[in-house]
Amino acid sequence: MSSEADPPPPKRRRRKPKFGDTRHLFANLRDHLASGTASLPDIAKLVAEGLHADASVIYITRAGEFLELVATFGLNVNAVGRTRLRVGEGIIGMAASSGDVLNLADAQNHPRYVYRAEIGEDAMASMLAVPVKRAGRTLGVISVMSREARVFAPVEVESLATVAMLLAEILAKAGATDVSEEGFSETLPRRYAGHVLSSGIVRGKVLPYGAAQPIAKLLTDDPEAELQRLDAAVETANRNLDGLISASLPGGNAPRDVLEAYRMVAQSSGWLTQVREAINDGLTAETAVDKVSRNLRERMRRIADPYLRERLADIEDMVGQLMVALGGMAPKPERADGYILLVRRLGPADLLDWHARGIAGVAIEEASPSGHAAILARALGLPALQVDRGAVEAANEGDSVLLDAEGATLILRPEPEVIQVYDRALAARSVRAAALAAYRDRPAITKDGTEISLMLNVGLAMELDQLERTGADGIGLYRTEIAALAAGGIPDVAGQAAEYARVLDRAGGKRVQFRTLDLGADKLLPGEAGQGEENPAMGWRSLRVGLDRPAILRRQLRALLLGAQGRPLSIMFPMVATVEEFRAARDLLDAEAARIRPAPEKLEAGTMLEVPALLFQLPGLLAEADFVSVGTNDLMQFLFAADRGTPELADRYDTLSAPVLEMLEKLVTYCQEAGVPLSICGEAAGRPLDALAFAALGVTTLSMSGNAILPVKAVLVEADLTALRPVLRELRRAGAAGGSIREPLAVWAREHNLAI
Ligand code: PEP
Ligand code: MG
């Protein structure tokens, strides 16, 4: 395969593929890459020669729509830059659109074959086409052809697949560093639709995090050294796993068992052997790990069985850890001031961490408006958007970006005209903000004289200034777990007591409803790995943990009583499912209260209403609870069996639909009859139109994040609930069972000049 020797005339080259040539192919590729002179034509030539093919072509995806011939060996080089195929057109286009390898002995007679005279491939019979993919995107197609009608051998297919992977990395690197004269870099504007998580509009630079980094060095001439690097990385990844396993969790041995099982799968599957083989073929450790993980993902794409998919997912996760240990994934930057973070997933603790690093906004591919990251973003006033997949991969760090978390769009690399339009809109927003500020000191009394109490949902001491900024009547939901998430653990009794005392000090006599720790599901403290439950939101979380591990709950109740220092104290319990659970929690509170002096002037114990079963225990519950607060976020997910964290379900079920409105109406009646104060503190309470409907149903206390107070108040003070009630009744009567009244109610509101 020496390039100096004259190649034999193609006709006579009938050698069978020589297995084991892969190493030579990679060695040649490595030498070219190392010399820094590797070009696409070089790669085309090396591949054709290495696989004993008569010709090769490389196509690159342009503007996501068509494929352009960028290099060939053995065919007409004048076609380069001229031959273009739509994605899906011809064999090449089919490989790109399906993402599959096509291995055809007689390509020209394939029904999808498209003839392009300028390429000069008339004499070619067989064709092997492999898509060049990276992180789910098809960057192009590489193909080899042979005059002889034959199916390419598995080892040849494997070799071309590896070359396609290397090519993907080379292209990604060219794009990421923007050094390519060939135009590989992604510079076009791109738009991503999504859902608003926390409203606001920001413009800045993008910081994509969690995308696969281009691999710095793809091939090696020292497999021994690479094997050693691999071993060291495996050791580091194992040590990290050990740390995770030995972190003591409130769940006893269960998480440990899950992690041990995970480790067994991750280590016993033989995939490390595959990595070692790839290193021996001349790939660097990270290229080899990446190759095996691609194969895994490819297999997962085809597996329907959930158990097997899980196992493969475990291995993929381990592969991810290895990439971090090998330096193939970047650590977080120290500071990210003014950047707009773009990530695939984000937990609440991570969001706090990024917020502390200074981000100005965040776009998340997998998130939902009632998930905890979204709630936290609203609490922090941080514009946040859930965006369609693909954004993370398409962004280059530092690209300009426009996060429109009002119109639910993320625009990467926006055009100057678009920027101008947004800058105008931002100016208009500040005018509206000024107009809203005028409502700050007005009480929320509707036109018919109903007084609505507007309270804040908060979770961090730094949010307390919102009391003054918004003129809220108090704090309807103080999420105590947020501080624990921010601190990376639950503070001791004195630490907690100091925090609660500070909150009451800042509230200056306004009512505060402290909710006890609501940890678990997606609110995991660092080091916790969850319980490995199938449905963590319905699992061992929140008050359930508190009652099973009463020491944690008692310590918190003690801290609350100490922090109150004799002042009135209202405590509510989350995720209560039965009257007995409420009573058990209240008993713990009473036991602590009996020991603490000074006793609070007034001590109230209330319940969140988040579990539908409570709706059927109202007489018993209302005889014992001092107040009830409806958590629509959880209640909706359990009422409709719709995970609050799944973006696809975010708009599917409506709080303004028949079942929810009927439920609230009954609840209002029950609570009024029992004389028990009722509030709504789920996210729905902060949406002006929902708030209006809830008020018309008779709910007189609404608790919401700081950004929502003034827009909700602006609507309520202009609304006449007496006029609205018959309209609401009529809309409910006319609507199909289960149907939403949102649209017609919005029309009514606009007709009455309400700024919904
Ligand atoms: C709710 O479930 O509506 C609620 C307010 O609690 P959280 O969002 O913290 O689960
Ligand atoms: Mg909840």
PDB file of C-alpha atoms in Angstrom, residues 214-327:
ATOM      1  CA  PRO A 214     -13.728  17.280  19.659  1.00  0.00           C
ATOM      2  CA  ILE A 215     -11.019  14.748  20.476  1.00  0.00           C
ATOM      3  CA  ALA A 216      -7.638  16.449  20.444  1.00  0.00           C
ATOM      4  CA  LYS A 217      -5.585  13.470  19.289  1.00  0.00           C
ATOM      5  CA  LEU A 218      -7.295  10.769  17.320  1.00  0.00           C
ATOM      6  CA  LEU A 219      -4.598   8.223  16.493  1.00  0.00           C
ATOM      7  CA  THR A 220      -1.503   6.935  18.206  1.00  0.00           C
ATOM      8  CA  ASP A 221       1.713   5.178  17.353  1.00  0.00           C
ATOM      9  CA  ASP A 222       2.168   4.130  20.972  1.00  0.00           C
ATOM     10  CA  PRO A 223      -0.698   1.796  21.899  1.00  0.00           C
ATOM     11  CA  GLU A 224       1.100   0.762  25.098  1.00  0.00           C
ATOM     12  CA  ALA A 225       1.022   4.300  26.459  1.00  0.00           C
ATOM     13  CA  GLU A 226      -2.633   4.624  25.492  1.00  0.00           C
ATOM     14  CA  LEU A 227      -3.494   1.357  27.251  1.00  0.00           C
ATOM     15  CA  GLN A 228      -1.851   2.738  30.373  1.00  0.00           C
ATOM     16  CA  ARG A 229      -3.876   5.947  30.087  1.00  0.00           C
ATOM     17  CA  LEU A 230      -6.993   3.860  29.754  1.00  0.00           C
ATOM     18  CA  ASP A 231      -6.169   1.826  32.849  1.00  0.00           C
ATOM     19  CA  ALA A 232      -5.530   4.992  34.851  1.00  0.00           C
ATOM     20  CA  ALA A 233      -8.844   6.452  33.663  1.00  0.00           C
ATOM     21  CA  VAL A 234     -10.718   3.275  34.559  1.00  0.00           C
ATOM     22  CA  GLU A 235      -9.180   3.471  38.021  1.00  0.00           C
ATOM     23  CA  THR A 236     -10.224   7.121  38.434  1.00  0.00           C
ATOM     24  CA  ALA A 237     -13.760   6.390  37.246  1.00  0.00           C
ATOM     25  CA  ASN A 238     -13.962   3.490  39.682  1.00  0.00           C
ATOM     26  CA  ARG A 239     -12.712   5.651  42.524  1.00  0.00           C
ATOM     27  CA  ASN A 240     -15.408   8.219  41.740  1.00  0.00           C
ATOM     28  CA  LEU A 241     -17.953   5.468  41.781  1.00  0.00           C
ATOM     29  CA  ASP A 242     -16.601   4.240  45.119  1.00  0.00           C
ATOM     30  CA  GLY A 243     -17.036   7.754  46.487  1.00  0.00           C
ATOM     31  CA  LEU A 244     -20.615   7.746  45.313  1.00  0.00           C
ATOM     32  CA  ILE A 245     -21.256   4.336  46.801  1.00  0.00           C
ATOM     33  CA  SER A 246     -19.793   5.119  50.177  1.00  0.00           C
ATOM     34  CA  ALA A 247     -21.556   8.486  50.488  1.00  0.00           C
ATOM     35  CA  SER A 248     -24.002   7.814  53.253  1.00  0.00           C
ATOM     36  CA  LEU A 249     -27.556   8.319  52.172  1.00  0.00           C
ATOM     37  CA  PRO A 250     -30.734   8.424  54.188  1.00  0.00           C
ATOM     38  CA  GLY A 251     -31.942   5.440  52.153  1.00  0.00           C
ATOM     39  CA  GLY A 252     -29.775   2.914  53.979  1.00  0.00           C
ATOM     40  CA  ASN A 253     -28.369   0.216  51.764  1.00  0.00           C
ATOM     41  CA  ALA A 254     -30.677   0.521  48.799  1.00  0.00           C
ATOM     42  CA  PRO A 255     -28.708   3.117  46.811  1.00  0.00           C
ATOM     43  CA  ARG A 256     -25.508   1.231  47.544  1.00  0.00           C
ATOM     44  CA  ASP A 257     -26.999  -1.928  46.094  1.00  0.00           C
ATOM     45  CA  VAL A 258     -28.110  -0.129  42.996  1.00  0.00           C
ATOM     46  CA  LEU A 259     -24.678   1.388  42.459  1.00  0.00           C
ATOM     47  CA  GLU A 260     -22.922  -1.913  43.111  1.00  0.00           C
ATOM     48  CA  ALA A 261     -25.153  -3.566  40.550  1.00  0.00           C
ATOM     49  CA  TYR A 262     -24.401  -0.750  38.136  1.00  0.00           C
ATOM     50  CA  ARG A 263     -20.684  -1.222  38.675  1.00  0.00           C
ATOM     51  CA  MET A 264     -20.923  -4.949  38.052  1.00  0.00           C
ATOM     52  CA  VAL A 265     -22.678  -4.382  34.751  1.00  0.00           C
ATOM     53  CA  ALA A 266     -20.357  -1.599  33.741  1.00  0.00           C
ATOM     54  CA  GLN A 267     -17.277  -3.690  34.402  1.00  0.00           C
ATOM     55  CA  SER A 268     -18.350  -7.115  33.322  1.00  0.00           C
ATOM     56  CA  SER A 269     -19.735  -6.480  29.906  1.00  0.00           C
ATOM     57  CA  GLY A 270     -16.581  -6.884  27.923  1.00  0.00           C
ATOM     58  CA  TRP A 271     -16.815  -3.467  26.397  1.00  0.00           C
ATOM     59  CA  LEU A 272     -13.434  -2.594  27.891  1.00  0.00           C
ATOM     60  CA  THR A 273     -11.967  -5.420  25.837  1.00  0.00           C
ATOM     61  CA  GLN A 274     -13.385  -3.768  22.751  1.00  0.00           C
ATOM     62  CA  VAL A 275     -11.788  -0.487  23.776  1.00  0.00           C
ATOM     63  CA  ARG A 276      -8.428  -2.218  24.194  1.00  0.00           C
ATOM     64  CA  GLU A 277      -8.711  -3.833  20.766  1.00  0.00           C
ATOM     65  CA  ALA A 278      -9.422  -0.458  19.185  1.00  0.00           C
ATOM     66  CA  ILE A 279      -6.351   1.014  20.919  1.00  0.00           C
ATOM     67  CA  ASN A 280      -4.248  -1.820  19.553  1.00  0.00           C
ATOM     68  CA  ASP A 281      -5.557  -0.888  16.109  1.00  0.00           C
ATOM     69  CA  GLY A 282      -3.962   2.536  16.533  1.00  0.00           C
ATOM     70  CA  LEU A 283      -6.673   4.678  18.101  1.00  0.00           C
ATOM     71  CA  THR A 284      -5.968   6.874  21.131  1.00  0.00           C
ATOM     72  CA  ALA A 285      -7.732   5.905  24.367  1.00  0.00           C
ATOM     73  CA  GLU A 286     -10.441   8.576  24.015  1.00  0.00           C
ATOM     74  CA  THR A 287     -11.044   7.780  20.333  1.00  0.00           C
ATOM     75  CA  ALA A 288     -11.365   4.103  21.224  1.00  0.00           C
ATOM     76  CA  VAL A 289     -13.765   4.839  24.104  1.00  0.00           C
ATOM     77  CA  ASP A 290     -15.759   7.123  21.818  1.00  0.00           C
ATOM     78  CA  LYS A 291     -15.909   4.438  19.150  1.00  0.00           C
ATOM     79  CA  VAL A 292     -17.260   1.844  21.560  1.00  0.00           C
ATOM     80  CA  SER A 293     -19.798   4.285  22.947  1.00  0.00           C
ATOM     81  CA  ARG A 294     -20.997   5.048  19.401  1.00  0.00           C
ATOM     82  CA  ASN A 295     -21.493   1.351  18.806  1.00  0.00           C
ATOM     83  CA  LEU A 296     -23.465   1.150  22.045  1.00  0.00           C
ATOM     84  CA  ARG A 297     -25.677   4.048  21.078  1.00  0.00           C
ATOM     85  CA  GLU A 298     -26.227   2.460  17.685  1.00  0.00           C
ATOM     86  CA  ARG A 299     -27.266  -0.773  19.367  1.00  0.00           C
ATOM     87  CA  MET A 300     -29.520   1.078  21.800  1.00  0.00           C
ATOM     88  CA  ARG A 301     -31.260   2.722  18.881  1.00  0.00           C
ATOM     89  CA  ARG A 302     -32.384  -0.715  17.775  1.00  0.00           C
ATOM     90  CA  ILE A 303     -33.283  -2.291  21.108  1.00  0.00           C
ATOM     91  CA  ALA A 304     -36.850  -2.078  22.318  1.00  0.00           C
ATOM     92  CA  ASP A 305     -36.489  -4.128  25.505  1.00  0.00           C
ATOM     93  CA  PRO A 306     -36.384  -1.643  28.383  1.00  0.00           C
ATOM     94  CA  TYR A 307     -34.252  -3.865  30.622  1.00  0.00           C
ATOM     95  CA  LEU A 308     -31.525  -4.284  28.016  1.00  0.00           C
ATOM     96  CA  ARG A 309     -31.655  -0.613  27.164  1.00  0.00           C
ATOM     97  CA  GLU A 310     -31.130   0.178  30.844  1.00  0.00           C
ATOM     98  CA  ARG A 311     -28.077  -2.065  30.995  1.00  0.00           C
ATOM     99  CA  LEU A 312     -26.610  -0.432  27.901  1.00  0.00           C
ATOM    100  CA  ALA A 313     -27.413   2.948  29.388  1.00  0.00           C
ATOM    101  CA  ASP A 314     -25.390   1.954  32.470  1.00  0.00           C
ATOM    102  CA  ILE A 315     -22.445   1.141  30.273  1.00  0.00           C
ATOM    103  CA  GLU A 316     -22.841   4.354  28.320  1.00  0.00           C
ATOM    104  CA  ASP A 317     -22.846   6.252  31.577  1.00  0.00           C
ATOM    105  CA  MET A 318     -19.610   4.530  32.577  1.00  0.00           C
ATOM    106  CA  VAL A 319     -18.177   5.417  29.182  1.00  0.00           C
ATOM    107  CA  GLY A 320     -19.085   9.057  29.905  1.00  0.00           C
ATOM    108  CA  GLN A 321     -17.188   8.899  33.179  1.00  0.00           C
ATOM    109  CA  LEU A 322     -14.189   7.449  31.396  1.00  0.00           C
ATOM    110  CA  MET A 323     -14.254  10.320  28.907  1.00  0.00           C
ATOM    111  CA  VAL A 324     -14.168  12.799  31.781  1.00  0.00           C
ATOM    112  CA  ALA A 325     -11.263  10.938  33.351  1.00  0.00           C
ATOM    113  CA  LEU A 326      -9.432  10.947  30.013  1.00  0.00           C
ATOM    114  CA  GLY A 327      -9.900  14.698  29.743  1.00  0.00           C
TER     115      GLY A 327
END
